[in-house]
Coordinates of C-alpha atoms in Angstrom, one line a residue:
M1 CA 99.1 146.9 87.5
K2 CA 96.5 148.0 90.1
K3 CA 94.3 145.0 89.0
I4 CA 97.2 142.6 89.5
K5 CA 97.9 144.1 92.9
L6 CA 94.3 143.8 93.9
I7 CA 94.1 140.1 92.8
L8 CA 97.2 139.3 94.8
I9 CA 95.9 141.0 97.9
L10 CA 92.6 139.1 97.6
S11 CA 94.5 135.8 97.2
I12 CA 96.4 136.5 100.4
L13 CA 93.3 137.4 102.3
I14 CA 91.6 134.2 101.1
G15 CA 94.7 132.2 102.2
V16 CA 94.7 133.9 105.6
G17 CA 91.0 133.2 105.9
R18 CA 91.5 129.5 105.2
L19 CA 94.2 129.3 107.9
Q20 CA 92.0 131.1 110.4
A21 CA 89.1 128.8 109.6
Q22 CA 91.3 125.9 110.6
D23 CA 92.2 124.9 114.1
T24 CA 95.7 126.0 115.1
L25 CA 97.1 123.7 117.7
S26 CA 100.2 124.6 119.6
I27 CA 102.4 121.6 120.1
S28 CA 105.9 121.1 121.6
K29 CA 108.6 118.8 120.4
N30 CA 108.3 116.5 123.5
E31 CA 104.6 116.1 122.9
L32 CA 105.3 115.1 119.3
L33 CA 107.9 112.5 120.3
Q34 CA 105.4 111.0 122.8
K35 CA 102.6 110.9 120.3
V36 CA 104.6 109.5 117.4
M37 CA 105.7 106.5 119.6
E38 CA 102.0 105.8 120.4
K39 CA 100.3 106.4 117.0
N40 CA 102.8 106.2 114.1
L41 CA 101.8 103.5 111.6
Q42 CA 105.4 102.6 110.7
I43 CA 106.2 101.8 114.3
K44 CA 103.0 99.8 114.6
A45 CA 104.0 97.8 111.5
T46 CA 107.4 97.0 112.8
E47 CA 105.9 96.0 116.2
K48 CA 103.6 93.6 114.3
A49 CA 106.5 92.1 112.5
F50 CA 108.2 91.5 115.8
Q51 CA 105.1 89.9 117.2
S52 CA 105.0 87.6 114.2
A53 CA 108.6 86.6 114.8
R54 CA 107.9 86.0 118.5
A55 CA 105.0 83.7 117.5
D56 CA 107.3 81.7 115.3
Y57 CA 109.7 81.3 118.2
R58 CA 106.9 80.2 120.5
Q59 CA 106.0 77.5 118.0
S60 CA 109.4 76.0 118.7
N61 CA 108.2 75.1 122.2
A62 CA 106.9 72.0 120.6
L63 CA 110.5 70.7 120.7
F64 CA 110.2 70.2 124.4
L65 CA 106.4 70.0 125.1
P66 CA 104.2 66.9 124.4
N67 CA 101.7 66.8 121.6
I68 CA 98.4 65.6 123.0
N69 CA 95.4 64.5 120.8
V70 CA 92.0 63.3 121.9
S71 CA 89.6 61.6 119.5
H72 CA 86.3 59.7 119.6
T73 CA 85.5 57.4 116.6
G74 CA 82.3 55.4 115.9
I75 CA 82.0 52.7 113.3
S76 CA 79.4 50.1 112.1
T77 CA 80.9 47.2 110.1
T78 CA 80.3 43.7 108.7
N79 CA 83.9 43.4 107.6
P80 CA 85.2 40.2 109.1
L81 CA 88.5 41.5 110.3
M82 CA 87.1 44.8 111.6
A83 CA 84.2 43.1 113.4
F84 CA 86.4 40.5 115.1
G85 CA 88.9 43.2 116.1
S86 CA 86.1 45.5 117.5
K87 CA 84.8 42.7 119.7
L88 CA 88.3 41.9 120.8
N89 CA 88.9 45.5 121.8
Q90 CA 85.6 45.7 123.6
E91 CA 86.6 42.5 125.5
I92 CA 83.3 40.8 124.6
L93 CA 84.5 37.8 122.6
T94 CA 83.0 34.4 123.4
A95 CA 83.7 30.9 122.2
S96 CA 80.8 31.2 119.7
D97 CA 82.5 34.1 118.0
F98 CA 85.2 31.6 116.8
N99 CA 82.6 29.8 114.7
P100 CA 84.0 29.9 111.1
A101 CA 80.5 30.8 109.8
L102 CA 80.4 33.9 112.1
L103 CA 84.0 34.7 111.5
N104 CA 83.5 34.7 107.7
D105 CA 80.1 36.4 107.7
P106 CA 79.7 38.4 110.9
A107 CA 76.6 40.3 111.8
K108 CA 76.7 44.1 111.9
T109 CA 79.0 45.2 114.7
Q110 CA 79.3 48.7 116.3
N111 CA 82.4 50.0 117.9
F112 CA 83.0 53.4 119.7
A113 CA 86.6 54.2 120.5
T114 CA 87.9 57.1 122.6
R115 CA 91.7 57.6 122.2
I116 CA 94.1 59.9 124.0
E117 CA 97.5 60.1 122.2
V118 CA 100.7 61.6 123.5
Q119 CA 103.8 62.3 121.5
Q120 CA 106.9 63.5 123.3
P121 CA 110.1 64.6 121.5
L122 CA 113.2 63.4 123.2
I123 CA 116.3 64.0 121.0
N124 CA 115.9 66.3 118.0
L125 CA 119.2 68.2 117.5
D126 CA 118.1 69.8 114.2
G127 CA 115.0 71.2 116.0
L128 CA 117.1 72.6 118.8
Y129 CA 119.1 74.7 116.4
G130 CA 116.0 75.6 114.5
R131 CA 114.6 77.0 117.8
Q132 CA 117.8 79.0 118.3
A133 CA 117.5 80.4 114.8
A134 CA 113.9 81.5 115.5
K135 CA 115.1 83.2 118.7
A136 CA 117.8 85.1 116.8
K137 CA 115.2 86.2 114.2
M138 CA 112.9 87.4 116.9
D139 CA 115.8 89.4 118.5
A140 CA 116.6 90.9 115.1
F141 CA 113.0 92.2 114.7
Q142 CA 113.0 93.6 118.2
L143 CA 116.2 95.5 117.5
Q144 CA 114.8 96.7 114.1
T145 CA 111.7 98.0 115.9
E146 CA 113.9 100.0 118.3
R147 CA 115.9 101.4 115.4
T148 CA 112.7 102.4 113.7
K149 CA 111.7 104.3 116.8
E150 CA 115.0 106.1 116.8
Y151 CA 114.6 107.0 113.1
L152 CA 111.1 108.3 113.7
E153 CA 112.5 110.5 116.5
L154 CA 114.9 112.0 114.0
E155 CA 112.2 112.4 111.4
V156 CA 109.8 114.1 113.9
S157 CA 112.6 116.4 115.0
K158 CA 113.3 117.3 111.3
A159 CA 109.6 117.8 110.6
F160 CA 109.2 120.0 113.7
M161 CA 112.2 122.2 112.7
Q162 CA 110.8 122.5 109.1
L163 CA 107.5 123.7 110.7
Q164 CA 109.4 126.2 112.8
L165 CA 111.3 127.3 109.7
A166 CA 108.1 127.7 107.7
Y167 CA 106.5 129.9 110.4
K168 CA 109.7 131.9 110.6
A169 CA 109.7 132.4 106.9
V170 CA 106.2 133.8 107.1
T171 CA 107.4 136.2 109.8
V172 CA 110.4 137.4 107.8
L173 CA 108.3 137.9 104.6
E174 CA 105.6 139.7 106.6
K175 CA 108.2 142.0 107.9
A176 CA 109.6 142.4 104.3
N177 CA 106.1 143.0 103.1
S178 CA 105.6 145.7 105.7
T179 CA 108.9 147.4 104.8
A180 CA 108.1 147.2 101.0
R181 CA 104.7 148.8 101.5
G182 CA 106.3 151.5 103.6
N183 CA 108.7 152.2 100.8
L184 CA 105.8 152.1 98.3
K185 CA 104.0 154.9 100.2
L186 CA 107.2 156.9 100.2
V187 CA 107.8 156.4 96.5
E188 CA 104.1 157.2 95.7
N189 CA 104.5 160.6 97.6
Y190 CA 107.7 161.3 95.7
F191 CA 106.0 160.4 92.4
K192 CA 103.0 162.7 93.1
N193 CA 105.5 165.5 93.8
G194 CA 107.3 164.9 90.6
M195 CA 110.5 163.7 92.3
L196 CA 110.5 160.2 90.7
Q197 CA 109.6 158.7 87.4
K198 CA 106.8 156.3 86.6
T199 CA 109.2 153.5 86.2
D200 CA 110.5 153.9 89.8
L201 CA 106.9 153.6 91.1
L202 CA 106.3 150.5 88.9
N203 CA 109.4 148.8 90.1
V204 CA 108.4 149.2 93.7
Q205 CA 104.9 148.0 93.0
V206 CA 106.4 144.9 91.3
R207 CA 108.5 144.3 94.4
V208 CA 105.5 144.5 96.6
N209 CA 103.6 142.0 94.5
E210 CA 106.6 139.6 94.5
I211 CA 106.7 139.7 98.3
T212 CA 103.0 139.2 98.5
N213 CA 103.3 136.1 96.3
Q214 CA 106.2 134.8 98.3
L215 CA 104.2 135.3 101.5
Q216 CA 101.4 133.2 100.1
Y217 CA 103.8 130.4 99.2
A218 CA 105.3 130.6 102.7
K219 CA 101.9 130.2 104.3
S220 CA 101.2 127.2 102.1
N221 CA 104.5 125.7 103.2
V222 CA 103.3 126.1 106.8
Q223 CA 100.3 123.9 106.0
N224 CA 102.4 121.4 104.1
A225 CA 104.8 121.0 107.1
S226 CA 101.8 120.7 109.4
D227 CA 100.2 118.1 107.3
Y228 CA 103.4 116.0 107.3
L229 CA 103.5 116.1 111.1
A230 CA 99.9 115.0 111.2
F231 CA 100.8 112.1 108.9
L232 CA 103.7 111.1 111.2
L233 CA 101.2 111.2 114.1
N234 CA 98.5 109.3 112.2
E235 CA 96.0 112.0 112.8
D236 CA 93.3 113.6 110.7
M237 CA 94.9 116.5 108.7
A238 CA 91.6 118.2 107.7
K239 CA 91.0 121.6 109.2
K240 CA 94.0 121.4 111.5
T241 CA 97.3 123.3 111.6
Y242 CA 100.1 122.7 114.0
K243 CA 102.1 125.6 115.5
P244 CA 105.3 124.9 117.3
A245 CA 105.4 125.9 120.9
E246 CA 109.2 126.6 120.7
N247 CA 110.7 129.2 118.3
L248 CA 113.3 128.3 115.7
E249 CA 116.8 128.6 117.0
N250 CA 118.8 131.3 115.1
S251 CA 122.2 130.1 116.5
I252 CA 124.1 126.8 116.7
A253 CA 125.9 124.9 119.4
I254 CA 129.2 123.4 118.3
E255 CA 129.8 119.9 119.7
S256 CA 132.5 117.2 119.0
M257 CA 131.0 114.3 117.0
N258 CA 132.0 110.7 116.8
T259 CA 133.7 109.7 113.6
T260 CA 133.3 105.9 113.7
I261 CA 130.3 103.6 113.6
S262 CA 129.5 101.6 116.7
D263 CA 128.6 97.9 116.5
S264 CA 126.1 98.6 119.3
R265 CA 123.9 100.5 116.9
K266 CA 120.5 98.8 116.8
D267 CA 120.3 98.2 113.0
I268 CA 123.8 96.8 112.9
Q269 CA 122.9 94.5 115.8
A270 CA 119.8 93.5 113.9
M271 CA 121.9 92.6 110.9
Q272 CA 124.2 90.5 113.1
K273 CA 121.3 88.7 114.7
S274 CA 119.9 88.0 111.2
S275 CA 123.3 86.5 110.3
E276 CA 123.3 84.4 113.5
A277 CA 119.8 83.1 112.6
Y278 CA 121.1 81.9 109.2
K279 CA 124.1 80.3 110.9
K280 CA 121.8 78.4 113.2
M281 CA 119.7 77.3 110.3
L282 CA 122.9 75.9 108.6
Q283 CA 123.7 74.0 111.8
S284 CA 120.1 72.7 111.9
S285 CA 120.3 71.4 108.4
K286 CA 123.6 69.6 109.2
F287 CA 122.1 67.9 112.3
G288 CA 119.1 66.8 110.2
F289 CA 121.3 63.9 109.0
L290 CA 121.3 62.5 112.6
P291 CA 118.6 60.2 113.9
R292 CA 115.7 61.4 116.0
L293 CA 114.3 59.9 119.2
N294 CA 110.7 60.4 120.1
A295 CA 108.4 58.7 122.7
F296 CA 104.7 58.0 122.2
G297 CA 101.8 56.6 124.1
S298 CA 98.0 56.2 123.8
Y299 CA 95.2 55.3 126.1
E300 CA 92.1 53.8 124.5
L301 CA 88.5 53.2 125.6
Y302 CA 86.1 50.9 123.7
D303 CA 82.4 50.2 123.9
Q304 CA 79.4 49.2 121.8
N305 CA 77.6 52.4 122.8
I306 CA 78.7 56.0 122.1
F307 CA 81.1 57.4 124.7
G308 CA 81.1 54.1 126.5
T309 CA 84.1 53.0 128.5
S310 CA 83.6 49.3 129.2
A311 CA 87.0 48.2 127.8
K312 CA 90.4 50.0 128.3
G313 CA 93.9 49.6 127.0
Y314 CA 97.1 51.5 126.5
V315 CA 100.2 51.6 124.3
V316 CA 103.6 53.2 125.2
G317 CA 106.8 53.1 123.2
A318 CA 109.7 55.0 121.7
Q319 CA 110.9 55.4 118.1
L320 CA 114.4 56.0 116.8
S321 CA 114.1 57.2 113.2
W322 CA 116.9 58.0 110.7
N323 CA 116.3 59.4 107.3
V324 CA 119.3 57.7 105.5
F325 CA 118.7 59.0 102.0
D326 CA 116.0 61.4 100.6
G327 CA 117.2 61.9 97.1
F328 CA 119.8 64.6 98.0
K329 CA 117.0 66.8 99.4
S330 CA 118.9 67.3 102.7
F331 CA 122.2 67.9 101.0
G332 CA 120.6 70.6 98.9
K333 CA 118.9 72.1 101.9
T334 CA 122.3 72.3 103.7
Q335 CA 124.0 73.9 100.7
K336 CA 121.2 76.5 100.5
A337 CA 121.5 77.3 104.2
K338 CA 125.3 77.7 103.8
A339 CA 124.9 80.1 100.9
D340 CA 122.2 82.1 102.8
F341 CA 124.5 82.4 105.8
E342 CA 127.5 83.5 103.8
K343 CA 125.3 86.0 102.0
A344 CA 124.1 87.4 105.3
E345 CA 127.7 87.8 106.5
I346 CA 128.6 89.7 103.4
E347 CA 125.6 91.9 103.6
T348 CA 126.3 92.7 107.2
E349 CA 129.9 93.7 106.4
Q350 CA 128.7 95.8 103.4
Y351 CA 126.1 97.5 105.5
K352 CA 128.7 98.4 108.2
K353 CA 131.1 99.9 105.6
Q354 CA 128.3 101.7 103.9
S355 CA 127.2 103.2 107.3
Q356 CA 130.7 104.3 108.0
L357 CA 130.9 106.0 104.5
E358 CA 127.6 107.8 105.3
L359 CA 128.9 108.9 108.7
S360 CA 132.1 110.3 107.1
K361 CA 130.2 112.2 104.5
T362 CA 127.7 113.6 107.1
N363 CA 130.6 114.8 109.3
R364 CA 132.0 116.7 106.4
Q365 CA 128.6 118.1 105.7
L366 CA 128.4 119.2 109.3
V367 CA 131.7 121.2 108.9
D368 CA 130.3 122.7 105.7
A369 CA 127.1 123.6 107.4
E370 CA 128.9 125.3 110.3
N371 CA 130.9 127.4 107.8
K372 CA 127.7 128.2 106.0
V373 CA 126.0 129.4 109.2
N374 CA 128.9 131.7 110.0
L375 CA 129.0 133.2 106.5
S376 CA 125.2 133.6 106.2
K377 CA 125.1 135.3 109.6
L378 CA 127.8 137.7 108.5
A379 CA 126.0 138.3 105.2
F380 CA 122.7 139.0 106.9
E381 CA 124.3 141.5 109.3
Q382 CA 126.0 143.2 106.4
S383 CA 122.7 143.3 104.3
Q384 CA 120.9 144.9 107.3
E385 CA 123.5 147.6 107.6
A386 CA 123.5 148.2 103.8
F387 CA 119.7 148.5 103.7
R388 CA 119.7 150.9 106.7
I389 CA 122.3 153.1 104.9
R390 CA 120.5 153.0 101.5
Q391 CA 117.1 153.7 103.1
N392 CA 118.5 156.8 104.9
R393 CA 120.2 158.0 101.7
F394 CA 117.0 157.4 99.7
T395 CA 114.9 159.5 102.0
Q396 CA 117.5 162.2 101.4
G397 CA 117.2 161.8 97.6
L398 CA 120.7 160.4 97.3
E399 CA 119.9 156.8 96.3
K400 CA 118.1 155.3 93.3
T401 CA 114.8 153.4 93.8
T402 CA 116.4 150.3 92.2
D403 CA 119.3 150.3 94.7
L404 CA 116.8 150.5 97.6
L405 CA 114.8 147.7 96.3
L406 CA 117.9 145.6 95.7
A407 CA 119.1 146.2 99.3
E408 CA 115.6 145.4 100.8
T409 CA 115.4 142.2 98.7
Q410 CA 118.9 141.2 99.7
M411 CA 118.2 141.7 103.4
A412 CA 115.1 139.4 103.4
Q413 CA 116.9 136.8 101.3
K414 CA 120.0 136.8 103.5
E415 CA 117.8 136.4 106.7
L416 CA 116.0 133.4 105.1
E417 CA 119.3 131.9 104.0
H418 CA 120.7 132.3 107.5
L419 CA 117.7 130.5 109.0
Q420 CA 118.0 127.8 106.4
A421 CA 121.7 127.4 107.2
V422 CA 120.9 127.0 111.0
F423 CA 118.2 124.4 110.2
E424 CA 120.6 122.4 108.0
Y425 CA 123.3 122.5 110.7
N426 CA 121.0 121.4 113.5
F427 CA 119.5 118.6 111.4
T428 CA 122.9 117.4 110.2
K429 CA 124.1 117.3 113.8
Q430 CA 121.1 115.3 114.8
Y431 CA 121.7 113.0 111.8
V432 CA 125.3 112.4 112.9
Q433 CA 124.0 111.5 116.4
F434 CA 121.5 109.1 114.8
L435 CA 124.3 107.4 112.8
T436 CA 126.4 106.9 115.9
K437 CA 123.6 106.1 118.4

């Protein structure tokens, strides 16, 4: 038994040494919230998704802005048609060029053409609704990004309270360890004086070892909670331990909570925007059956030499195009867009009902958590009084060792249960606020 006790004590000292070798950084909840908004990878990923959707929307500016293309082409040809056309464009034709022999078998002709082309959309109703769909999609991603930030606030708050609870558990177990060791010294004196049996001493030693082991696990939980905070902050977790600047609350504040889901919640608004995007895509596919009107123009420069500008010319015009039949491709596209829109509507309605179900369940959990806090507080106070009475009676030789150990164990257990109940209530309350935000 002494060897086991020595091994456990050494393991605790090693664990403490490791914690001391690491940097312990005090951090407040406000600092965490600020850092997570700046560094969290999940937030950065959602922001990139929004930027991608915004880029898609900006591409739709082509619906209103002209498409301008500049090119310079050089050719050398003996093709009769190309040679004659090149001279015609260069405005260098002479009467001798109409000689049938030269027309049929021209000499090598060079032509360099600089062309500036402009295409301007005028009426494209399907593109207009496609642009509106891209705008709705961009808004949906922006709302989803904001909701992700709200979720990370909740997650950081939970992780911070878990870290507080872990440190508090260490404090409680250290106090229990000190109490148990005090009882061990008392029992050892009684045993030396022949007032207690060997089994009583062994029971107390086992209890001390149990608390020592629990304390080691509690210190590991501190590091685990600290590592998770570092993960949320996207920081290096090696040789670093966070310590909360604020202590864990051991009481609760009762507040009235909302019982219905609001349509102004960011994720629900994002779902509605997504449904709107599908609706616009349906309208776009329907207007795809209508004709399109586009203007075009080009300005051309020709010469025998590279980059020459001896001859000039332009072309302007407009085109009305109507895709009358494309093998039912447009009909299939419209049917798919309609199905996607109806699916989005159904998913939005399902999500709202599921969110309301989650809120109702969480509100009931909040009531249960409040009741648990009250009962655990009462149980802790009663266990404290019971331990005090048994400890006094034990020193007077009126209580068994097992009864004292049971009272001491129960007191530490009830204190941890009360702290856990407070944590559950405060987190559940924050979760209700998150669901109704």
